[in-house]
């Protein structure tokens, strides 16, 4: 039921779509946060992701154990609070705007649902959601980067304090550092994600074991479609995700004590050039494995939680009507 569909069984208000999107974001963020921490740690590491005396992290399992041992279990949820606000705001704006755009395209522009319309509506909703929620993304990256035990004059103690310190030190544009690669990544990411989800959904609709009828998937069908959407979309644009993280971190290097060499760049193109020059083309894919696993799981949960919440709200509507 992702996206407005004529003849669909469940008809929810915009407020209810916001609620469903927010719930989807909360659930997926909490479960996938440790993998996100691993990904960011890898992305910010200039040293090779392999075993040598200079690299702090060189494998997923080793990184997981090192973070747990040195910083404690809570370190695997660093940046969780801004991450949750990111997921809530992003999920609410993303799904609500996607529902709105698909409804407008069908009802007012007479454009039928298709992979092309899903892609365009997904790009529009992704752009809007990324821009609105972006400051939370920058805060999340910096909380992860500074670690759980680094306490310096530059480290952040709270979200509000971190935001104010960031703006005071780096200017009002600081909360939007890396927005350009984020938008370059985010719009295609959501477009490919919704398109892949719709395509896999149309395939699974043919199998009675995956479908509930009336253009609806059951739980296992939603998990498969959502997982495929996450894997395909993340793989397509991963280098932009790495560049975004590194740009978000500029001006905050002093808080990353004990994690190896710091990376410095002055813009999107320069960031790409320096990364490739110092680390090779493979450097653009640092952290890909935990990222791919995390995105597959989180997107699967995202779509599933969204549709299950919509189903629950629809059920409550039916119970209210029957009363």
mmCIF file of C-alpha atoms in Angstrom:
data_model
loop_
_atom_site.group_PDB
_atom_site.id
_atom_site.type_symbol
_atom_site.label_atom_id
_atom_site.label_comp_id
_atom_site.label_asym_id
_atom_site.label_seq_id
_atom_site.Cartn_x
_atom_site.Cartn_y
_atom_site.Cartn_z
ATOM 1 C CA UNK A 1 0.000 0.000 0.000
ATOM 2 C CA UNK A 2 3.027 2.298 -0.246
ATOM 3 C CA UNK A 3 1.808 5.153 -2.427
ATOM 4 C CA UNK A 4 -1.739 6.196 -3.228
ATOM 5 C CA UNK A 5 -3.576 3.512 -5.167
ATOM 6 C CA UNK A 6 -7.062 3.816 -6.638
ATOM 7 C CA UNK A 7 -9.297 1.119 -5.265
ATOM 8 C CA UNK A 8 -7.032 0.309 -2.330
ATOM 9 C CA UNK A 9 -8.764 -1.025 0.765
ATOM 10 C CA UNK A 10 -7.192 1.252 3.396
ATOM 11 C CA UNK A 11 -7.794 5.017 3.147
ATOM 12 C CA UNK A 12 -5.945 6.996 5.781
ATOM 13 C CA UNK A 13 -5.658 10.685 6.540
ATOM 14 C CA UNK A 14 -2.428 12.632 6.077
ATOM 15 C CA UNK A 15 -1.965 12.660 9.869
ATOM 16 C CA UNK A 16 -2.249 8.872 9.965
ATOM 17 C CA UNK A 17 0.301 8.536 7.155
ATOM 18 C CA UNK A 18 2.630 10.761 9.219
ATOM 19 C CA UNK A 19 2.126 8.484 12.230
ATOM 20 C CA UNK A 20 2.789 5.348 10.191
ATOM 21 C CA UNK A 21 5.941 6.859 8.702
ATOM 22 C CA UNK A 22 7.198 7.923 12.133
ATOM 23 C CA UNK A 23 6.603 4.456 13.624
ATOM 24 C CA UNK A 24 8.440 2.871 10.688
ATOM 25 C CA UNK A 25 11.408 5.169 11.249
ATOM 26 C CA UNK A 26 11.610 4.512 15.018
ATOM 27 C CA UNK A 27 11.516 0.727 14.677
ATOM 28 C CA UNK A 28 14.041 0.481 11.853
ATOM 29 C CA UNK A 29 16.463 2.965 13.456
ATOM 30 C CA UNK A 30 16.627 1.288 16.862
ATOM 31 C CA UNK A 31 17.311 -2.178 15.490
ATOM 32 C CA UNK A 32 19.833 -1.131 12.843
ATOM 33 C CA UNK A 33 21.752 1.560 14.806
ATOM 34 C CA UNK A 34 24.785 -0.644 15.762
ATOM 35 C CA UNK A 35 25.434 -1.374 12.088
ATOM 36 C CA UNK A 36 25.169 2.328 11.343
ATOM 37 C CA UNK A 37 27.808 3.056 14.004
ATOM 38 C CA UNK A 38 30.158 0.498 12.409
ATOM 39 C CA UNK A 39 29.559 1.997 8.976
ATOM 40 C CA UNK A 40 30.368 5.555 10.050
ATOM 41 C CA UNK A 41 33.491 4.401 11.906
ATOM 42 C CA UNK A 42 34.738 2.725 8.726
ATOM 43 C CA UNK A 43 33.802 5.668 6.516
ATOM 44 C CA UNK A 44 35.769 8.161 8.610
ATOM 45 C CA UNK A 45 38.860 5.942 8.850
ATOM 46 C CA UNK A 46 41.546 7.087 6.413
ATOM 47 C CA UNK A 47 43.744 4.054 7.075
ATOM 48 C CA UNK A 48 43.032 0.880 5.036
ATOM 49 C CA UNK A 49 40.246 -1.430 6.185
ATOM 50 C CA UNK A 50 42.632 -4.315 6.708
ATOM 51 C CA UNK A 51 44.881 -5.690 9.419
ATOM 52 C CA UNK A 52 47.951 -3.534 9.999
ATOM 53 C CA UNK A 53 49.419 -1.569 12.891
ATOM 54 C CA UNK A 54 47.943 1.713 11.656
ATOM 55 C CA UNK A 55 44.288 0.657 11.208
ATOM 56 C CA UNK A 56 42.042 0.749 14.251
ATOM 57 C CA UNK A 57 39.196 -1.057 12.515
ATOM 58 C CA UNK A 58 39.788 -3.713 9.863
ATOM 59 C CA UNK A 59 36.776 -6.056 9.907
ATOM 60 C CA UNK A 60 33.133 -5.954 10.989
ATOM 61 C CA UNK A 61 33.520 -8.443 13.837
ATOM 62 C CA UNK A 62 36.780 -6.896 15.040
ATOM 63 C CA UNK A 63 35.286 -3.388 14.969
ATOM 64 C CA UNK A 64 32.230 -4.545 16.891
ATOM 65 C CA UNK A 65 34.389 -6.155 19.598
ATOM 66 C CA UNK A 66 36.765 -3.172 19.784
ATOM 67 C CA UNK A 67 33.976 -0.634 20.242
ATOM 68 C CA UNK A 68 32.277 -2.799 22.870
ATOM 69 C CA UNK A 69 35.560 -3.390 24.756
ATOM 70 C CA UNK A 70 36.907 0.170 24.642
ATOM 71 C CA UNK A 71 33.708 2.214 24.856
ATOM 72 C CA UNK A 72 31.034 -0.108 26.209
ATOM 73 C CA UNK A 73 27.834 -1.554 24.791
ATOM 74 C CA UNK A 74 26.105 1.847 24.762
ATOM 75 C CA UNK A 75 28.674 3.053 22.223
ATOM 76 C CA UNK A 76 26.942 0.895 19.599
ATOM 77 C CA UNK A 77 23.970 3.247 19.932
ATOM 78 C CA UNK A 78 25.970 6.479 19.767
ATOM 79 C CA UNK A 79 23.998 9.141 17.956
ATOM 80 C CA UNK A 80 20.802 7.191 18.571
ATOM 81 C CA UNK A 81 18.758 10.169 19.811
ATOM 82 C CA UNK A 82 19.459 12.449 16.822
ATOM 83 C CA UNK A 83 19.209 9.315 14.692
ATOM 84 C CA UNK A 84 15.706 8.680 16.012
ATOM 85 C CA UNK A 85 14.680 12.277 15.368
ATOM 86 C CA UNK A 86 16.192 11.902 11.913
ATOM 87 C CA UNK A 87 14.192 8.733 11.284
ATOM 88 C CA UNK A 88 10.947 10.172 12.675
ATOM 89 C CA UNK A 89 11.151 13.404 10.692
ATOM 90 C CA UNK A 90 12.496 11.706 7.566
ATOM 91 C CA UNK A 91 10.003 8.848 7.685
ATOM 92 C CA UNK A 92 7.039 11.116 8.343
ATOM 93 C CA UNK A 93 7.903 13.593 5.571
ATOM 94 C CA UNK A 94 9.030 10.889 3.148
ATOM 95 C CA UNK A 95 5.984 8.628 3.272
ATOM 96 C CA UNK A 96 3.485 11.474 3.630
ATOM 97 C CA UNK A 97 4.887 13.354 0.643
ATOM 98 C CA UNK A 98 5.133 10.165 -1.411
ATOM 99 C CA UNK A 99 1.470 9.402 -0.721
ATOM 100 C CA UNK A 100 0.618 13.010 -1.621
ATOM 101 C CA UNK A 101 2.661 13.062 -4.842
ATOM 102 C CA UNK A 102 1.295 9.737 -6.087
ATOM 103 C CA UNK A 103 -2.257 10.875 -5.289
ATOM 104 C CA UNK A 104 -1.797 14.181 -7.121
ATOM 105 C CA UNK A 105 -0.215 12.451 -10.112
ATOM 106 C CA UNK A 106 -3.186 10.082 -10.448
ATOM 107 C CA UNK A 107 -6.113 12.278 -9.487
ATOM 108 C CA UNK A 108 -5.067 15.627 -10.933
ATOM 109 C CA UNK A 109 -2.466 14.821 -13.584
ATOM 110 C CA UNK A 110 -4.057 11.531 -14.718
ATOM 111 C CA UNK A 111 -0.694 9.757 -14.544
ATOM 112 C CA UNK A 112 -1.140 6.029 -13.746
ATOM 113 C CA UNK A 113 1.092 4.216 -11.271
ATOM 114 C CA UNK A 114 4.197 2.927 -13.045
ATOM 115 C CA UNK A 115 7.905 2.393 -12.294
ATOM 116 C CA UNK A 116 8.581 5.805 -13.852
ATOM 117 C CA UNK A 117 5.997 7.646 -11.740
ATOM 118 C CA UNK A 118 7.162 5.789 -8.604
ATOM 119 C CA UNK A 119 10.724 6.898 -9.307
ATOM 120 C CA UNK A 120 9.807 10.556 -9.854
ATOM 121 C CA UNK A 121 7.492 10.723 -6.835
ATOM 122 C CA UNK A 122 10.130 8.953 -4.760
ATOM 123 C CA UNK A 123 12.802 11.442 -5.839
ATOM 124 C CA UNK A 124 10.576 14.384 -4.934
ATOM 125 C CA UNK A 125 9.666 12.961 -1.522
ATOM 126 C CA UNK A 126 13.280 11.952 -0.836
ATOM 127 C CA UNK A 127 14.567 15.448 -1.614
ATOM 128 C CA UNK A 128 12.045 17.079 0.704
ATOM 129 C CA UNK A 129 12.579 14.573 3.532
ATOM 130 C CA UNK A 130 16.386 14.790 3.318
ATOM 131 C CA UNK A 131 16.419 18.594 3.524
ATOM 132 C CA UNK A 132 14.010 18.795 6.474
ATOM 133 C CA UNK A 133 15.773 16.126 8.556
ATOM 134 C CA UNK A 134 19.393 16.847 7.580
ATOM 135 C CA UNK A 135 20.668 18.682 10.732
ATOM 136 C CA UNK A 136 19.863 15.557 12.774
ATOM 137 C CA UNK A 137 22.003 13.537 10.360
ATOM 138 C CA UNK A 138 25.009 15.821 10.892
ATOM 139 C CA UNK A 139 24.606 15.607 14.679
ATOM 140 C CA UNK A 140 24.330 11.808 14.543
ATOM 141 C CA UNK A 141 27.544 11.498 12.515
ATOM 142 C CA UNK A 142 29.463 13.734 14.917
ATOM 143 C CA UNK A 143 28.276 11.903 18.036
ATOM 144 C CA UNK A 144 29.449 8.619 16.507
ATOM 145 C CA UNK A 145 32.747 10.161 15.375
ATOM 146 C CA UNK A 146 33.712 11.560 18.774
ATOM 147 C CA UNK A 147 33.224 8.216 20.517
ATOM 148 C CA UNK A 148 31.749 7.435 23.913
ATOM 149 C CA UNK A 149 34.742 8.378 26.075
ATOM 150 C CA UNK A 150 36.298 11.353 24.319
ATOM 151 C CA UNK A 151 35.662 14.382 26.518
ATOM 152 C CA UNK A 152 37.275 17.508 25.098
ATOM 153 C CA UNK A 153 36.302 21.138 24.747
ATOM 154 C CA UNK A 154 35.135 20.338 21.223
ATOM 155 C CA UNK A 155 33.017 17.263 22.010
ATOM 156 C CA UNK A 156 29.223 17.394 22.180
ATOM 157 C CA UNK A 157 27.331 16.581 25.382
ATOM 158 C CA UNK A 158 23.767 16.969 24.095
ATOM 159 C CA UNK A 159 21.905 17.523 20.835
ATOM 160 C CA UNK A 160 20.967 21.136 21.581
ATOM 161 C CA UNK A 161 24.396 21.924 22.986
ATOM 162 C CA UNK A 162 26.062 20.298 19.995
ATOM 163 C CA UNK A 163 23.892 22.220 17.544
ATOM 164 C CA UNK A 164 24.574 25.549 19.229
ATOM 165 C CA UNK A 165 28.315 24.832 19.474
ATOM 166 C CA UNK A 166 28.390 23.826 15.816
ATOM 167 C CA UNK A 167 26.658 27.008 14.673
ATOM 168 C CA UNK A 168 28.793 29.241 16.922
ATOM 169 C CA UNK A 169 32.071 27.718 15.731
ATOM 170 C CA UNK A 170 31.301 26.969 12.070
ATOM 171 C CA UNK A 171 28.386 29.215 11.134
ATOM 172 C CA UNK A 172 24.675 28.744 10.419
ATOM 173 C CA UNK A 173 25.404 26.622 7.335
ATOM 174 C CA UNK A 174 27.234 23.996 9.416
ATOM 175 C CA UNK A 175 24.137 21.830 10.134
ATOM 176 C CA UNK A 176 23.803 21.399 6.360
ATOM 177 C CA UNK A 177 27.380 20.375 5.564
ATOM 178 C CA UNK A 178 27.314 17.647 2.943
ATOM 179 C CA UNK A 179 23.727 18.412 1.908
ATOM 180 C CA UNK A 180 24.619 18.465 -1.800
ATOM 181 C CA UNK A 181 25.914 14.857 -1.934
ATOM 182 C CA UNK A 182 23.064 13.921 0.415
ATOM 183 C CA UNK A 183 20.521 15.287 -2.079
ATOM 184 C CA UNK A 184 22.418 13.751 -4.999
ATOM 185 C CA UNK A 185 22.258 10.485 -3.079
ATOM 186 C CA UNK A 186 18.894 10.845 -1.367
ATOM 187 C CA UNK A 187 16.638 11.554 -4.319
ATOM 188 C CA UNK A 188 17.879 8.615 -6.463
ATOM 189 C CA UNK A 189 18.075 6.448 -3.326
ATOM 190 C CA UNK A 190 14.402 6.907 -2.524
ATOM 191 C CA UNK A 191 13.415 6.779 -6.183
ATOM 192 C CA UNK A 192 15.235 3.479 -6.702
ATOM 193 C CA UNK A 193 13.986 2.210 -3.327
ATOM 194 C CA UNK A 194 10.296 2.831 -4.037
ATOM 195 C CA UNK A 195 10.653 1.608 -7.621
ATOM 196 C CA UNK A 196 12.405 -1.603 -6.534
ATOM 197 C CA UNK A 197 9.868 -2.166 -3.766
ATOM 198 C CA UNK A 198 6.976 -1.728 -6.211
ATOM 199 C CA UNK A 199 8.606 -4.035 -8.782
ATOM 200 C CA UNK A 200 9.360 -6.813 -6.288
ATOM 201 C CA UNK A 201 5.892 -6.343 -4.832
ATOM 202 C CA UNK A 202 4.304 -6.823 -8.273
ATOM 203 C CA UNK A 203 6.298 -10.047 -8.685
ATOM 204 C CA UNK A 204 5.371 -11.352 -5.233
ATOM 205 C CA UNK A 205 1.705 -10.453 -5.774
ATOM 206 C CA UNK A 206 1.535 -13.427 -8.132
ATOM 207 C CA UNK A 207 2.299 -15.820 -5.297
ATOM 208 C CA UNK A 208 -0.629 -16.503 -3.034
ATOM 209 C CA UNK A 209 1.690 -17.270 -0.092
ATOM 210 C CA UNK A 210 3.068 -13.703 -0.247
ATOM 211 C CA UNK A 211 -0.130 -11.787 -0.948
ATOM 212 C CA UNK A 212 -3.213 -10.878 1.029
ATOM 213 C CA UNK A 213 -5.042 -9.911 -2.130
ATOM 214 C CA UNK A 214 -6.183 -6.460 -3.309
ATOM 215 C CA UNK A 215 -2.636 -5.351 -4.146
ATOM 216 C CA UNK A 216 -1.383 -6.096 -0.602
ATOM 217 C CA UNK A 217 1.576 -8.140 0.653
ATOM 218 C CA UNK A 218 1.715 -10.097 3.877
ATOM 219 C CA UNK A 219 4.513 -9.737 6.434
ATOM 220 C CA UNK A 220 7.046 -12.010 4.715
ATOM 221 C CA UNK A 221 6.322 -10.436 1.320
ATOM 222 C CA UNK A 222 6.899 -6.955 2.720
ATOM 223 C CA UNK A 223 10.165 -8.058 4.332
ATOM 224 C CA UNK A 224 11.466 -9.415 1.018
ATOM 225 C CA UNK A 225 10.342 -6.418 -1.030
ATOM 226 C CA UNK A 226 11.706 -3.939 1.520
ATOM 227 C CA UNK A 227 15.022 -5.767 1.845
ATOM 228 C CA UNK A 228 15.505 -5.855 -1.915
ATOM 229 C CA UNK A 229 14.659 -2.153 -2.149
ATOM 230 C CA UNK A 230 17.255 -1.279 0.487
ATOM 231 C CA UNK A 231 20.057 -3.397 -0.997
ATOM 232 C CA UNK A 232 19.627 -2.197 -4.584
ATOM 233 C CA UNK A 233 19.249 1.479 -3.685
ATOM 234 C CA UNK A 234 22.211 1.616 -1.280
ATOM 235 C CA UNK A 235 24.556 -0.175 -3.684
ATOM 236 C CA UNK A 236 23.675 2.248 -6.471
ATOM 237 C CA UNK A 237 24.756 5.386 -4.626
ATOM 238 C CA UNK A 238 27.156 4.275 -1.855
ATOM 239 C CA UNK A 239 30.179 6.508 -2.710
ATOM 240 C CA UNK A 240 27.989 9.590 -2.222
ATOM 241 C CA UNK A 241 27.097 8.346 1.260
ATOM 242 C CA UNK A 242 30.773 8.116 2.210
ATOM 243 C CA UNK A 243 31.502 11.598 0.824
ATOM 244 C CA UNK A 244 28.533 13.025 2.731
ATOM 245 C CA UNK A 245 29.819 11.597 6.033
ATOM 246 C CA UNK A 246 33.282 13.006 5.494
ATOM 247 C CA UNK A 247 31.919 16.436 4.631
ATOM 248 C CA UNK A 248 29.681 16.406 7.720
ATOM 249 C CA UNK A 249 32.779 15.834 9.842
ATOM 250 C CA UNK A 250 34.776 18.834 8.560
ATOM 251 C CA UNK A 251 35.451 21.319 11.347
ATOM 252 C CA UNK A 252 34.972 18.659 14.041
ATOM 253 C CA UNK A 253 38.266 16.759 13.653
ATOM 254 C CA UNK A 254 39.612 17.807 17.064
ATOM 255 C CA UNK A 255 36.936 15.692 18.795
ATOM 256 C CA UNK A 256 38.119 12.489 17.072
ATOM 257 C CA UNK A 257 41.126 11.783 19.283
ATOM 258 C CA UNK A 258 42.598 8.277 19.223
ATOM 259 C CA UNK A 259 40.827 7.061 16.093
ATOM 260 C CA UNK A 260 43.626 7.561 13.576
ATOM 261 C CA UNK A 261 44.407 10.119 10.893
ATOM 262 C CA UNK A 262 41.804 12.787 10.210
ATOM 263 C CA UNK A 263 40.440 13.537 6.756
ATOM 264 C CA UNK A 264 40.262 17.127 5.469
ATOM 265 C CA UNK A 265 38.522 18.393 2.338
ATOM 266 C CA UNK A 266 36.894 21.565 0.960
ATOM 267 C CA UNK A 267 33.844 20.508 -0.995
ATOM 268 C CA UNK A 268 32.293 17.613 -2.888
ATOM 269 C CA UNK A 269 34.741 17.337 -5.802
ATOM 270 C CA UNK A 270 37.796 17.893 -3.608
ATOM 271 C CA UNK A 271 36.560 15.274 -1.153
ATOM 272 C CA UNK A 272 36.279 12.706 -3.945
ATOM 273 C CA UNK A 273 39.703 13.603 -5.342
ATOM 274 C CA UNK A 274 41.477 13.391 -1.983
ATOM 275 C CA UNK A 275 39.772 10.110 -1.070
ATOM 276 C CA UNK A 276 40.737 8.457 -4.356
ATOM 277 C CA UNK A 277 44.273 9.919 -4.296
ATOM 278 C CA UNK A 278 45.019 8.747 -0.737
ATOM 279 C CA UNK A 279 42.944 5.571 -0.499
ATOM 280 C CA UNK A 280 42.216 4.477 -4.061
ATOM 281 C CA UNK A 281 38.835 3.913 -5.675
ATOM 282 C CA UNK A 282 38.124 1.229 -3.056
ATOM 283 C CA UNK A 283 38.269 3.986 -0.468
ATOM 284 C CA UNK A 284 34.922 5.233 -1.773
ATOM 285 C CA UNK A 285 33.375 1.955 -0.604
ATOM 286 C CA UNK A 286 34.723 1.831 2.955
ATOM 287 C CA UNK A 287 32.032 0.540 5.281
ATOM 288 C CA UNK A 288 30.006 -0.919 2.420
ATOM 289 C CA UNK A 289 29.449 -4.328 4.026
ATOM 290 C CA UNK A 290 27.890 -3.124 7.314
ATOM 291 C CA UNK A 291 26.079 -0.447 5.304
ATOM 292 C CA UNK A 292 24.574 -2.968 2.874
ATOM 293 C CA UNK A 293 23.500 -5.266 5.712
ATOM 294 C CA UNK A 294 22.144 -2.352 7.736
ATOM 295 C CA UNK A 295 20.251 -0.845 4.791
ATOM 296 C CA UNK A 296 18.762 -4.176 3.748
ATOM 297 C CA UNK A 297 17.532 -4.839 7.286
ATOM 298 C CA UNK A 298 16.407 -1.284 8.060
ATOM 299 C CA UNK A 299 14.602 -0.734 4.743
ATOM 300 C CA UNK A 300 12.898 -4.098 5.086
ATOM 301 C CA UNK A 301 11.750 -3.142 8.584
ATOM 302 C CA UNK A 302 10.891 0.359 7.369
ATOM 303 C CA UNK A 303 8.438 -0.730 4.690
ATOM 304 C CA UNK A 304 7.094 -3.577 6.812
ATOM 305 C CA UNK A 305 6.489 -1.414 9.894
ATOM 306 C CA UNK A 306 4.877 1.243 7.712
ATOM 307 C CA UNK A 307 2.413 -1.094 6.054
ATOM 308 C CA UNK A 308 1.684 -3.007 9.271
ATOM 309 C CA UNK A 309 0.966 0.294 11.042
ATOM 310 C CA UNK A 310 -1.323 1.330 8.192
ATOM 311 C CA UNK A 311 -3.088 -2.031 8.499
ATOM 312 C CA UNK A 312 -3.497 -1.545 12.252
ATOM 313 C CA UNK A 313 -4.931 1.943 11.794
ATOM 314 C CA UNK A 314 -7.269 0.583 9.122
ATOM 315 C CA UNK A 315 -8.369 -2.175 11.516
ATOM 316 C CA UNK A 316 -9.082 0.391 14.204
ATOM 317 C CA UNK A 317 -11.154 2.315 11.662
ATOM 318 C CA UNK A 318 -13.180 -0.819 10.940
ATOM 319 C CA UNK A 319 -13.699 -1.519 14.656
ATOM 320 C CA UNK A 320 -14.835 2.070 15.179
ATOM 321 C CA UNK A 321 -17.310 1.822 12.295
ATOM 322 C CA UNK A 322 -18.680 -1.505 13.555
ATOM 323 C CA UNK A 323 -19.242 0.032 16.992
#
